[in-house]
Coordinates of N, CA and C in Angstrom, one line a residue:
X1 N 103.6 114.6 75.4 CA 103.1 114.1 76.6 C 101.6 114.4 76.6
X2 N 100.8 113.6 77.3 CA 99.4 113.8 77.4 C 99.0 114.5 78.7
X3 N 97.8 115.0 78.7 CA 97.3 115.7 79.9 C 97.5 114.8 81.2
X4 N 97.0 113.5 81.1 CA 97.1 112.7 82.3 C 98.5 112.2 82.6
X5 N 99.4 112.2 81.6 CA 100.8 111.9 81.8 C 101.4 113.1 82.6
X6 N 101.1 114.3 82.2 CA 101.6 115.5 82.9 C 101.1 115.5 84.3
X7 N 99.8 115.2 84.5 CA 99.3 115.2 85.9 C 100.0 114.2 86.7
X8 N 100.3 113.0 86.1 CA 100.9 111.9 86.9 C 102.4 112.3 87.3
X9 N 103.1 113.0 86.4 CA 104.4 113.4 86.7 C 104.4 114.5 87.9
X10 N 103.5 115.4 87.8 CA 103.4 116.4 88.9 C 102.9 115.7 90.2
X11 N 102.0 114.8 90.1 CA 101.5 114.1 91.3 C 102.6 113.3 91.9
X12 N 103.5 112.7 91.1 CA 104.6 111.9 91.6 C 105.5 112.8 92.5
X13 N 105.7 114.0 92.0 CA 106.5 115.0 92.8 C 105.8 115.3 94.1
X14 N 104.5 115.4 94.1 CA 103.7 115.7 95.3 C 103.7 114.7 96.3
X15 N 104.1 113.4 96.0 CA 104.1 112.3 96.9 C 105.1 112.5 98.1
X16 N 106.0 113.5 97.9 CA 107.0 113.7 99.0 C 106.3 114.3 100.2
X17 N 105.1 114.9 100.0 CA 104.4 115.5 101.2 C 102.9 115.2 101.2
X18 N 102.5 114.3 100.3 CA 101.0 114.0 100.3 C 100.8 112.5 100.0
X19 N 99.6 112.1 100.4 CA 99.2 110.7 100.0 C 98.8 110.7 98.5
X20 N 98.7 109.6 97.9 CA 98.5 109.5 96.4 C 97.2 110.3 96.0
X21 N 96.1 110.2 96.7 CA 94.9 110.8 96.3 C 95.0 112.3 96.3
X22 N 95.7 112.9 97.4 CA 95.9 114.3 97.5 C 96.9 114.8 96.5
X23 N 97.9 114.0 96.3 CA 99.0 114.3 95.3 C 98.4 114.5 93.9
X24 N 97.5 113.5 93.5 CA 96.8 113.6 92.2 C 95.9 114.8 92.2
X25 N 95.1 115.0 93.2 CA 94.1 116.1 93.2 C 94.8 117.5 93.0
X26 N 95.9 117.7 93.8 CA 96.7 118.9 93.6 C 97.2 119.1 92.2
X27 N 97.8 118.0 91.7 CA 98.3 118.1 90.3 C 97.3 118.4 89.3
X28 N 96.1 117.7 89.4 CA 95.0 117.9 88.5 C 94.5 119.3 88.6
X29 N 94.4 119.8 89.8 CA 93.9 121.2 89.9 C 94.8 122.2 89.2
X30 N 96.1 121.9 89.3 CA 97.1 122.8 88.6 C 97.0 122.7 87.1
X31 N 96.9 121.4 86.6 CA 97.0 121.2 85.2 C 95.6 121.4 84.5
X32 N 94.5 121.3 85.2 CA 93.2 121.3 84.6 C 92.3 122.4 85.2
X33 N 92.8 123.6 85.3 CA 92.1 124.7 85.9 C 90.8 125.0 85.2
X34 N 90.7 124.8 83.9 CA 89.5 125.2 83.2 C 88.6 124.0 82.9
X35 N 88.9 122.8 83.3 CA 88.1 121.6 83.0 C 87.8 120.7 84.2
X36 N 86.7 120.9 84.8 CA 86.3 120.1 85.9 C 86.3 118.6 85.5
X37 N 85.7 118.3 84.4 CA 85.6 116.9 84.0 C 87.0 116.2 83.8
X38 N 87.9 116.9 83.3 CA 89.3 116.4 83.1 C 90.0 116.2 84.5
X39 N 89.7 117.2 85.3 CA 90.3 117.2 86.7 C 89.8 116.1 87.5
X40 N 88.5 115.7 87.3 CA 87.8 114.7 88.2 C 87.8 113.3 87.6
X41 N 88.4 113.2 86.4 CA 88.3 111.9 85.7 C 88.9 110.8 86.6
X42 N 88.1 109.7 86.8 CA 88.5 108.7 87.8 C 89.6 107.7 87.2
X43 N 89.5 107.3 85.9 CA 90.3 106.2 85.4 C 91.8 106.5 85.6
X44 N 92.3 107.7 85.1 CA 93.8 107.9 85.3 C 94.1 108.1 86.8
X45 N 93.2 108.7 87.5 CA 93.5 109.0 89.0 C 93.6 107.6 89.7
X46 N 92.7 106.7 89.4 CA 92.7 105.4 90.1 C 93.9 104.6 89.6
X47 N 94.3 104.8 88.4 CA 95.5 104.1 87.9 C 96.8 104.6 88.7
X48 N 96.9 105.9 88.9 CA 98.0 106.4 89.6 C 98.0 106.0 91.1
X49 N 96.8 106.0 91.7 CA 96.7 105.6 93.1 C 97.1 104.1 93.2
X50 N 96.6 103.3 92.3 CA 96.9 101.9 92.3 C 98.4 101.6 92.2
X51 N 99.0 102.3 91.3 CA 100.5 102.2 91.2 C 101.2 102.5 92.5
X52 N 100.8 103.6 93.1 CA 101.4 104.1 94.3 C 101.2 103.0 95.4
X53 N 100.0 102.6 95.7 CA 99.7 101.7 96.7 C 100.4 100.3 96.5
X54 N 100.5 99.9 95.3 CA 101.2 98.7 95.0 C 102.7 98.8 95.0
X55 N 103.2 100.0 95.2 CA 104.7 100.2 95.4 C 105.5 100.4 94.1
X56 N 104.8 100.8 93.0 CA 105.5 101.0 91.8 C 106.0 102.4 91.5
X57 N 105.6 103.4 92.3 CA 106.0 104.7 92.0 C 107.2 105.1 92.9
X58 N 108.3 105.5 92.2 CA 109.5 105.8 92.9 C 109.3 106.9 93.9
X59 N 109.8 106.7 95.1 CA 109.6 107.7 96.2 C 108.4 107.5 97.1
X60 N 107.6 106.5 96.7 CA 106.4 106.2 97.6 C 106.5 104.7 97.9
X61 N 106.6 104.4 99.2 CA 106.8 103.0 99.7 C 105.8 102.0 99.3
X62 N 104.6 102.4 99.1 CA 103.5 101.5 98.8 C 103.0 100.9 100.2
X63 N 101.8 100.4 100.1 CA 101.2 99.8 101.3 C 100.3 98.6 100.7
X64 N 100.5 97.4 101.3 CA 99.7 96.3 100.8 C 98.2 96.6 100.8
X65 N 97.6 96.4 99.7 CA 96.2 96.6 99.5 C 95.6 95.4 98.7
X66 N 94.4 95.1 98.9 CA 93.7 94.0 98.2 C 93.4 94.5 96.8
X67 N 93.2 93.6 95.9 CA 92.8 93.9 94.5 C 91.5 94.8 94.5
X68 N 90.6 94.5 95.4 CA 89.4 95.4 95.5 C 89.7 96.8 95.9
X69 N 90.7 97.0 96.8 CA 91.1 98.3 97.2 C 91.8 99.1 96.1
X70 N 92.6 98.3 95.3 CA 93.4 99.0 94.2 C 92.4 99.3 93.1
X71 N 91.4 98.4 92.9 CA 90.4 98.7 91.9 C 90.8 98.3 90.5
X72 N 89.9 98.3 89.6 CA 90.1 97.8 88.2 C 91.2 98.7 87.5
X73 N 91.0 100.0 87.6 CA 92.0 100.8 86.9 C 93.4 100.7 87.5
X74 N 93.5 100.6 88.8 CA 94.8 100.3 89.4 C 95.4 99.0 89.0
X75 N 94.5 98.0 88.8 CA 95.0 96.7 88.3 C 95.6 96.8 86.9
X76 N 94.9 97.5 86.1 CA 95.3 97.7 84.7 C 96.7 98.4 84.7
X77 N 96.9 99.4 85.5 CA 98.1 100.2 85.6 C 99.2 99.3 86.1
X78 N 99.0 98.5 87.2 CA 100.0 97.6 87.7 C 100.4 96.6 86.7
X79 N 99.4 96.0 85.9 CA 99.8 95.1 84.9 C 100.7 95.7 83.8
X80 N 100.4 96.9 83.5 CA 101.2 97.7 82.5 C 102.6 97.9 83.1
X81 N 102.7 98.3 84.3 CA 104.0 98.6 84.9 C 104.8 97.3 84.9
X82 N 104.2 96.2 85.3 CA 104.9 95.0 85.3 C 105.5 94.6 83.9
X83 N 104.7 94.9 82.9 CA 105.1 94.6 81.5 C 106.3 95.5 81.2
X84 N 106.2 96.8 81.5 CA 107.3 97.7 81.1 C 108.6 97.5 81.9
X85 N 108.4 97.0 83.1 CA 109.6 96.8 84.0 C 110.1 95.4 83.8
X86 N 109.4 94.5 83.1 CA 109.8 93.1 83.0 C 111.0 92.9 82.2
X87 N 111.7 91.7 82.5 CA 112.9 91.4 81.9 C 112.8 91.2 80.4
X88 N 111.6 90.8 79.9 CA 111.4 90.5 78.5 C 111.0 91.7 77.7
X89 N 110.8 92.9 78.3 CA 110.4 94.1 77.6 C 111.5 94.6 76.7
X90 N 111.1 94.8 75.4 CA 112.1 95.2 74.4 C 112.4 96.7 74.3
X91 N 111.6 97.5 75.0 CA 111.9 98.9 75.0 C 110.8 99.8 74.5
X92 N 110.6 99.7 73.2 CA 109.6 100.6 72.6 C 108.3 99.9 72.4
X93 N 107.2 100.5 73.0 CA 105.9 100.0 72.8 C 104.9 101.2 72.8
X94 N 103.9 101.1 72.0 CA 102.9 102.2 71.9 C 101.9 102.0 73.0
X95 N 101.2 103.1 73.3 CA 100.1 103.0 74.3 C 99.1 102.0 73.9
X96 N 98.8 102.0 72.6 CA 97.8 101.0 72.1 C 98.2 99.6 72.3
X97 N 99.5 99.3 72.0 CA 100.0 98.0 72.1 C 100.1 97.6 73.6
X98 N 100.5 98.5 74.4 CA 100.5 98.2 75.9 C 99.1 97.9 76.4
X99 N 98.1 98.7 76.0 CA 96.7 98.5 76.4 C 96.2 97.2 76.0
X100 N 96.5 96.8 74.7 CA 96.0 95.5 74.2 C 96.6 94.4 75.0
X101 N 97.9 94.5 75.3 CA 98.5 93.4 76.1 C 98.0 93.3 77.5
X102 N 97.7 94.5 78.1 CA 97.1 94.5 79.4 C 95.8 93.8 79.4
X103 N 95.0 94.2 78.5 CA 93.6 93.6 78.4 C 93.7 92.1 78.2
X104 N 94.6 91.6 77.4 CA 94.8 90.2 77.2 C 95.2 89.5 78.5
X105 N 96.2 90.1 79.2 CA 96.7 89.5 80.4 C 95.7 89.5 81.5
X106 N 94.8 90.5 81.5 CA 93.9 90.6 82.6 C 92.5 89.9 82.3
X107 N 92.5 89.3 81.1 CA 91.2 88.7 80.6 C 90.1 89.6 80.4
X108 N 90.4 90.9 80.1 CA 89.4 91.9 79.9 C 88.9 91.9 78.4
X109 N 87.8 92.5 78.2 CA 87.2 92.7 76.9 C 88.2 93.4 76.0
X110 N 88.6 92.8 74.9 CA 89.6 93.5 74.0 C 89.1 94.7 73.3
X111 N 87.8 94.9 73.3 CA 87.2 96.1 72.7 C 87.2 97.3 73.6
X112 N 87.5 97.1 74.9 CA 87.5 98.2 75.9 C 88.6 99.2 75.5
X113 N 88.3 100.4 75.7 CA 89.3 101.5 75.4 C 89.9 102.0 76.7
X114 N 91.1 102.4 76.6 CA 91.8 102.9 77.7 C 91.3 104.4 77.9
X115 N 91.2 104.8 79.1 CA 90.8 106.2 79.5 C 91.8 106.9 80.3
X116 N 93.0 106.9 79.8 CA 94.1 107.7 80.4 C 95.0 106.8 81.3
X117 N 94.6 105.6 81.6 CA 95.4 104.8 82.5 C 96.8 104.5 82.0
X118 N 96.8 104.2 80.7 CA 98.1 103.9 80.1 C 99.0 105.2 79.9
X119 N 98.3 106.3 79.8 CA 99.1 107.6 79.7 C 99.8 107.8 81.0
X120 N 99.2 107.5 82.1 CA 99.8 107.6 83.4 C 101.1 106.7 83.5
X121 N 100.9 105.5 83.2 CA 102.0 104.5 83.3 C 103.1 104.8 82.3
X122 N 102.8 105.2 81.1 CA 103.8 105.5 80.1 C 104.6 106.7 80.5
X123 N 104.0 107.7 81.0 CA 104.7 109.0 81.4 C 105.6 108.7 82.6
X124 N 105.1 108.0 83.6 CA 106.0 107.6 84.7 C 107.2 106.8 84.3
X125 N 106.9 105.8 83.4 CA 108.0 105.0 82.9 C 109.0 105.8 82.1
X126 N 108.6 106.7 81.2 CA 109.4 107.5 80.4 C 110.3 108.4 81.2
X127 N 109.9 108.8 82.4 CA 110.7 109.7 83.2 C 111.4 109.0 84.4
X128 N 111.5 107.7 84.3 CA 112.2 106.9 85.3 C 111.6 106.9 86.7
X129 N 110.2 107.0 86.7 CA 109.6 107.1 88.0 C 108.8 105.8 88.4
X130 N 108.9 104.8 87.5 CA 108.4 103.5 87.9 C 109.5 102.6 88.5
X131 N 109.2 101.9 89.5 CA 110.2 101.0 90.1 C 109.6 99.6 90.2
X132 N 110.5 98.6 90.3 CA 110.0 97.3 90.6 C 109.3 97.3 91.9
X133 N 108.2 96.6 91.9 CA 107.2 96.6 93.0 C 108.0 96.5 94.4
X134 N 107.7 97.5 95.2 CA 108.4 97.6 96.5 C 107.5 97.0 97.6
X135 N 106.2 97.1 97.5 CA 105.3 96.6 98.5 C 105.2 95.1 98.4
X136 N 104.9 94.4 99.5 CA 104.8 93.0 99.6 C 103.3 92.6 99.5

């Protein structure tokens, strides 16, 4: 598991009593006590928040948000979740393959590197915490 995957799993547990931003912050504080830069990294945090608001994280109902409110990293995470939860998904896919497919589907620069967004999605998926989109 990766650092941001670990944070995502703990943050998902925190959703029972906190909004997505607070759930992530509390999890990051616990997992990254010695690294402010890791704790404050926006890409994986925004990916997690985007998944939550779009209704993809089990246990959080989601709330309709615009693409602008979900943000670029949230949109990447939502695209990845749709791929992993889709009927045509074969099961095993690497983080690099998932990222390349997300970039292609979103029309993004194929040279762009992921910054923890896919780690968040992959961890939630591996632990059964992604659900088919619940929000409308």
